[in-house]
Structure formats: structure tokens, C-alpha cells
Amino acid sequence: AQKITQTQPGMFVQEKEAVTLDCTYDTSDPSYGLFWYKQPSSGEMIFLIYQGSYDQQNATEGRYSLNFQKARKSANLVISASQLGDSAMYFCAMRGSGNTPLVFGKGTRLSVIA
Amino acid sequence: DGGITQSPKYLFRKEGQNVTLSCEQNLNHDAMYWYRQDPGQGLRLIYYSQIVNDFQKGDIAEGYSVSREKKESFPLTVTSAQKNPTAFYLCASSDRGDTGELFFGEGSRLTVL
């Protein structure tokens, strides 16, 4: 079984600063995928970034990067140059081998301050 | 535009009534999922289906039922047996592609009075 832990219920960051949202995971599958989603107050879930367990490089998508440390089982999301529109809930999730459903963490609420 | 449509967006029901939430996708995805979201709980899996006419229970299936008669549709019924049905419900789909990323609908907020 997979498990995702997000230890920061809430975070504050100043506009234009970088912020790191923590995520650790637990799985016995040799092959897995890690995801980050953003949920604004409207409730929609927006896919941000994906990292495969065998990917050699850390994933990046625009201002988002995933700091993947396999030995530590961590997959932290780094948001550079924070914007007011980044204020939202952020969920880390993982999928084990096969087409198994995603397992989600409890989320981190990020507030960007002007 | 391809996507997932959930309806209704908001729903109020009296205790003891069954409620059906609709989820339709035109992404031609094989797999569909229902998640429940409560404050501070993240998303928890209710049911999922990887192919038409087949579905599996998730972590919190008690008090819920689903059907998958068509590839495009995966309705969720919240029965009177569900003890705490007030929640935000999210439907999602995925294909068998490279990452298996989930595509989500906009959600349905159910309030039981």
C-alpha cells in the first residue's frame, strides 16, 4: 500500500519569494509515480507536475520543480517567484505500479502575502 | 472541448434520502474514479473503475454505490446508509498512458440537512 505524508498544514510566503512544500511517501513498489496538484478555492484540481521513480532528472514545469530524493522517499514541490494566484491547497499524490488509483496526502494550504 | 462534467455542482438533501451524482467524460479514458474530500482529510478514494462493467471498492466505499454501463459515465449514488454524506465529491478519469495523470471534474458539494 502507498502512503503520502504532508506535514505542513499551512504555509505563508512573501510574493516573489520561493517556497518549498514537503511531501514524503512510502511504498514497496519498485516503480511508482509522484504527482502534485493545486486546488484553488473554486475546488477544481489542477495538475502541476509529475515525477517517475526511474526518472534521472528532477521534473520541472515553468515555476514548479519537484525535488525528488529517492533514498529519503521525499518529493518536495518548489515554487519559484511566488505570485498571489499561487494561494491554494496543494496535494501530493502517488501511484504504484500498474494502473492503481492515486493516493493523496492531506494537503498544504499556501498563502502568498503581498 | 474534452473534459469531465460533474453535476449538480451543489446539492441539498434531507437525511435518509439517496442521492445520485453524475460524472461524464469525453476524453475516451478507460479508468474513472470517485474521491471524497473533507476539510483537513485530503482526497479519499470511494470507488474506481478501470473498464466498462467493472468497478472496485476504494478505502471508504461503505454507504456508496456506482455503476459503469458506458465508458463515458460513472455515476455515484450516496445511499442513506452513508453516515456522514456531507462532503465535496470529485470525479476523475485517466488513460493508460505514460503517467496515468488524473483529470478531474469541478466537483459536487453535497449537503445533507
GROMACS .gro file of C-alpha atoms in nm:
model
  227
    1ALA     CA    1   0.000   0.000   0.000
    2GLN     CA    2   0.108   0.353  -0.070
    3LYS     CA    3   0.110   0.636   0.182
    4ILE     CA    4   0.171   1.008   0.138
    5THR     CA    5   0.257   1.241   0.425
    6GLN     CA    6   0.238   1.619   0.405
    7THR     CA    7   0.345   1.762   0.741
    8GLN     CA    8   0.273   2.130   0.677
    9PRO     CA    9  -0.098   2.209   0.716
   10GLY     CA   10  -0.033   2.573   0.624
   11MET     CA   11   0.248   2.786   0.483
   12PHE     CA   12   0.297   3.157   0.424
   13VAL     CA   13   0.531   3.305   0.165
   14GLN     CA   14   0.606   3.658   0.054
   15GLU     CA   15   0.524   3.744  -0.305
   16LYS     CA   16   0.821   3.686  -0.542
   17GLU     CA   17   0.993   3.455  -0.293
   18ALA     CA   18   1.044   3.080  -0.343
   19VAL     CA   19   0.866   2.824  -0.125
   20THR     CA   20   0.908   2.451  -0.068
   21LEU     CA   21   0.613   2.226   0.015
   22ASP     CA   22   0.714   1.900   0.179
   23CYS     CA   23   0.599   1.553   0.078
   24THR     CA   24   0.724   1.213   0.191
   25TYR     CA   25   0.595   0.883   0.065
   26ASP     CA   26   0.603   0.517   0.149
   27THR     CA   27   0.569   0.228  -0.092
   28SER     CA   28   0.708  -0.117  -0.154
   29ASP     CA   29   0.655  -0.093  -0.531
   30PRO     CA   30   0.978  -0.068  -0.731
   31SER     CA   31   0.808   0.150  -0.990
   32TYR     CA   32   0.584   0.442  -0.899
   33GLY     CA   33   0.485   0.793  -0.995
   34LEU     CA   34   0.459   1.108  -0.789
   35PHE     CA   35   0.222   1.397  -0.863
   36TRP     CA   36   0.143   1.744  -0.734
   37TYR     CA   37  -0.197   1.906  -0.774
   38LYS     CA   38  -0.318   2.257  -0.692
   39GLN     CA   39  -0.670   2.324  -0.564
   40PRO     CA   40  -0.783   2.688  -0.565
   41SER     CA   41  -1.081   2.796  -0.356
   42SER     CA   42  -1.309   2.715  -0.653
   43GLY     CA   43  -1.243   2.345  -0.584
   44GLU     CA   44  -1.104   2.230  -0.918
   45MET     CA   45  -0.793   2.012  -0.911
   46ILE     CA   46  -0.512   2.136  -1.137
   47PHE     CA   47  -0.227   1.902  -1.228
   48LEU     CA   48   0.112   2.069  -1.178
   49ILE     CA   49   0.396   1.823  -1.217
   50TYR     CA   50   0.488   1.454  -1.238
   51GLN     CA   51   0.799   1.256  -1.142
   52GLY     CA   52   0.856   0.891  -1.230
   53SER     CA   53   1.056   0.681  -0.987
   54TYR     CA   54   1.310   0.592  -1.256
   55ASP     CA   55   1.349   0.944  -1.390
   56GLN     CA   56   1.709   1.056  -1.351
   57GLN     CA   57   1.636   1.426  -1.356
   58ASN     CA   58   1.408   1.624  -1.128
   59ALA     CA   59   1.091   1.729  -1.306
   60THR     CA   60   1.034   2.096  -1.386
   61GLU     CA   61   0.732   2.278  -1.528
   62GLY     CA   62   0.770   2.652  -1.553
   63ARG     CA   63   0.791   2.790  -1.197
   64TYR     CA   64   0.733   2.446  -1.047
   65SER     CA   65   1.005   2.194  -0.979
   66LEU     CA   66   0.998   1.867  -0.793
   67ASN     CA   67   1.290   1.797  -0.561
   68PHE     CA   68   1.298   1.416  -0.579
   69GLN     CA   69   1.519   1.240  -0.325
   70LYS     CA   70   1.456   0.871  -0.372
   71ALA     CA   71   1.667   0.744  -0.083
   72ARG     CA   72   1.485   0.975   0.157
   73LYS     CA   73   1.148   0.899  -0.009
   74SER     CA   74   1.071   1.265  -0.047
   75ALA     CA   75   0.916   1.458  -0.337
   76ASN     CA   76   0.904   1.822  -0.235
   77LEU     CA   77   0.744   2.084  -0.458
   78VAL     CA   78   0.938   2.405  -0.510
   79ILE     CA   79   0.752   2.710  -0.638
   80SER     CA   80   0.980   2.990  -0.751
   81ALA     CA   81   0.884   3.359  -0.766
   82SER     CA   82   0.553   3.313  -0.582
   83GLN     CA   83   0.250   3.501  -0.709
   84LEU     CA   84  -0.074   3.595  -0.534
   85GLY     CA   85  -0.253   3.347  -0.759
   86ASP     CA   86  -0.048   3.065  -0.610
   87SER     CA   87  -0.255   3.086  -0.292
   88ALA     CA   88  -0.434   2.749  -0.281
   89MET     CA   89  -0.430   2.398  -0.135
   90TYR     CA   90  -0.153   2.178  -0.270
   91PHE     CA   91  -0.176   1.799  -0.272
   92CYS     CA   92   0.100   1.546  -0.319
   93ALA     CA   93  -0.009   1.209  -0.459
   94MET     CA   94   0.142   0.884  -0.577
   95ARG     CA   95   0.055   0.589  -0.794
   96GLY     CA   96   0.211   0.247  -0.750
   97SER     CA   97   0.293   0.003  -1.026
   98GLY     CA   98   0.011  -0.095  -1.257
   99ASN     CA   99  -0.286   0.131  -1.315
  100THR     CA  100  -0.369   0.166  -0.945
  101PRO     CA  101  -0.556   0.473  -0.821
  102LEU     CA  102  -0.371   0.776  -0.691
  103VAL     CA  103  -0.325   0.805  -0.315
  104PHE     CA  104  -0.330   1.162  -0.185
  105GLY     CA  105  -0.179   1.339   0.113
  106LYS     CA  106  -0.384   1.569   0.335
  107GLY     CA  107  -0.259   1.879   0.163
  108THR     CA  108  -0.083   2.205   0.247
  109ARG     CA  109  -0.259   2.540   0.232
  110LEU     CA  110  -0.026   2.800   0.084
  111SER     CA  111  -0.094   3.169   0.137
  112VAL     CA  112   0.105   3.423  -0.065
  113ILE     CA  113   0.138   3.763   0.100
  114ALA     CA  114   0.180   4.086  -0.096
  115ASP     CA  115  -1.353   2.075  -2.555
  116GLY     CA  116  -1.263   1.747  -2.388
  117GLY     CA  117  -1.316   1.716  -2.019
  118ILE     CA  118  -1.511   1.582  -1.727
  119THR     CA  119  -1.853   1.715  -1.633
  120GLN     CA  120  -1.996   1.668  -1.287
  121SER     CA  121  -2.349   1.759  -1.193
  122PRO     CA  122  -2.503   1.903  -0.996
  123LYS     CA  123  -2.242   2.144  -0.859
  124TYR     CA  124  -2.440   2.194  -0.537
  125LEU     CA  125  -2.695   1.958  -0.390
  126PHE     CA  126  -2.903   1.970  -0.074
  127ARG     CA  127  -3.087   1.666   0.052
  128LYS     CA  128  -3.273   1.556   0.361
  129GLU     CA  129  -3.127   1.286   0.580
  130GLY     CA  130  -3.229   0.937   0.471
  131GLN     CA  131  -3.263   1.016   0.100
  132ASN     CA  132  -3.048   0.854  -0.167
  133VAL     CA  133  -2.865   1.095  -0.396
  134THR     CA  134  -2.700   1.029  -0.734
  135LEU     CA  135  -2.407   1.241  -0.855
  136SER     CA  136  -2.340   1.241  -1.226
  137CYS     CA  137  -1.995   1.218  -1.389
  138GLU     CA  138  -1.946   1.220  -1.766
  139GLN     CA  139  -1.617   1.231  -1.961
  140ASN     CA  140  -1.543   1.272  -2.330
  141LEU     CA  141  -1.168   1.208  -2.302
  142ASN     CA  142  -1.204   0.844  -2.410
  143HIS     CA  143  -1.039   0.736  -2.086
  144ASP     CA  144  -1.077   0.379  -1.966
  145ALA     CA  145  -1.046   0.446  -1.592
  146MET     CA  146  -1.273   0.659  -1.377
  147TYR     CA  147  -1.265   0.739  -1.006
  148TRP     CA  148  -1.469   0.893  -0.727
  149TYR     CA  149  -1.297   1.072  -0.439
  150ARG     CA  150  -1.443   1.234  -0.132
  151GLN     CA  151  -1.285   1.545   0.022
  152ASP     CA  152  -1.345   1.661   0.378
  153PRO     CA  153  -1.165   1.956   0.541
  154GLY     CA  154  -0.820   1.850   0.660
  155GLN     CA  155  -0.860   1.498   0.519
  156GLY     CA  156  -0.728   1.527   0.169
  157LEU     CA  157  -0.889   1.312  -0.100
  158ARG     CA  158  -1.008   0.964  -0.013
  159LEU     CA  159  -1.098   0.703  -0.275
  160ILE     CA  160  -1.458   0.578  -0.278
  161TYR     CA  161  -1.479   0.362  -0.592
  162TYR     CA  162  -1.293   0.322  -0.917
  163SER     CA  163  -1.350   0.152  -1.249
  164GLN     CA  164  -1.080   0.053  -1.495
  165ILE     CA  165  -1.311  -0.080  -1.763
  166VAL     CA  166  -1.679  -0.081  -1.854
  167ASN     CA  167  -1.899  -0.311  -1.644
  168ASP     CA  168  -1.632  -0.350  -1.377
  169PHE     CA  169  -1.553  -0.147  -1.065
  170GLN     CA  170  -1.367  -0.186  -0.735
  171LYS     CA  171  -1.417  -0.051  -0.386
  172GLY     CA  172  -1.182   0.212  -0.257
  173ASP     CA  173  -1.092   0.293   0.101
  174ILE     CA  174  -1.432   0.436   0.203
  175ALA     CA  175  -1.691   0.254  -0.012
  176GLU     CA  176  -1.943   0.185   0.264
  177GLY     CA  177  -2.271   0.368   0.204
  178TYR     CA  178  -2.195   0.435  -0.165
  179SER     CA  179  -2.272   0.255  -0.490
  180VAL     CA  180  -2.163   0.303  -0.851
  181SER     CA  181  -2.226   0.167  -1.199
  182ARG     CA  182  -2.022   0.171  -1.519
  183GLU     CA  183  -2.253   0.077  -1.804
  184LYS     CA  184  -2.087   0.315  -2.052
  185LYS     CA  185  -1.727   0.420  -2.094
  186GLU     CA  186  -1.823   0.787  -2.067
  187SER     CA  187  -2.030   0.767  -1.749
  188PHE     CA  188  -1.961   0.675  -1.386
  189PRO     CA  189  -2.247   0.787  -1.158
  190LEU     CA  190  -2.213   0.772  -0.779
  191THR     CA  191  -2.510   0.708  -0.551
  192VAL     CA  192  -2.484   0.823  -0.191
  193THR     CA  193  -2.721   0.597  -0.002
  194SER     CA  194  -2.900   0.651   0.326
  195ALA     CA  195  -2.651   0.406   0.479
  196GLN     CA  196  -2.371   0.662   0.448
  197LYS     CA  197  -2.345   0.809   0.799
  198ASN     CA  198  -2.178   1.140   0.713
  199PRO     CA  199  -2.256   1.220   0.350
  200THR     CA  200  -2.197   1.596   0.364
  201ALA     CA  201  -1.875   1.646   0.166
  202PHE     CA  202  -1.716   1.760  -0.159
  203TYR     CA  203  -1.713   1.484  -0.421
  204LEU     CA  204  -1.462   1.475  -0.705
  205CYS     CA  205  -1.479   1.256  -1.013
  206ALA     CA  206  -1.167   1.188  -1.219
  207SER     CA  207  -1.051   0.986  -1.515
  208SER     CA  208  -0.720   0.864  -1.653
  209ASP     CA  209  -0.588   0.679  -1.954
  210ARG     CA  210  -0.329   0.403  -1.965
  211GLY     CA  211  -0.067   0.643  -2.093
  212ASP     CA  212   0.275   0.733  -1.967
  213THR     CA  213   0.199   0.895  -1.631
  214GLY     CA  214  -0.159   0.798  -1.562
  215GLU     CA  215  -0.232   1.156  -1.458
  216LEU     CA  216  -0.582   1.214  -1.326
  217PHE     CA  217  -0.813   1.464  -1.495
  218PHE     CA  218  -1.074   1.600  -1.254
  219GLY     CA  219  -1.423   1.738  -1.281
  220GLU     CA  220  -1.517   2.057  -1.096
  221GLY     CA  221  -1.671   1.866  -0.808
  222SER     CA  222  -2.012   1.833  -0.646
  223ARG     CA  223  -2.080   1.969  -0.300
  224LEU     CA  224  -2.342   1.766  -0.117
  225THR     CA  225  -2.506   1.899   0.198
  226VAL     CA  226  -2.740   1.678   0.395
  227LEU     CA  227  -2.978   1.869   0.617
   0.00000   0.00000   0.00000
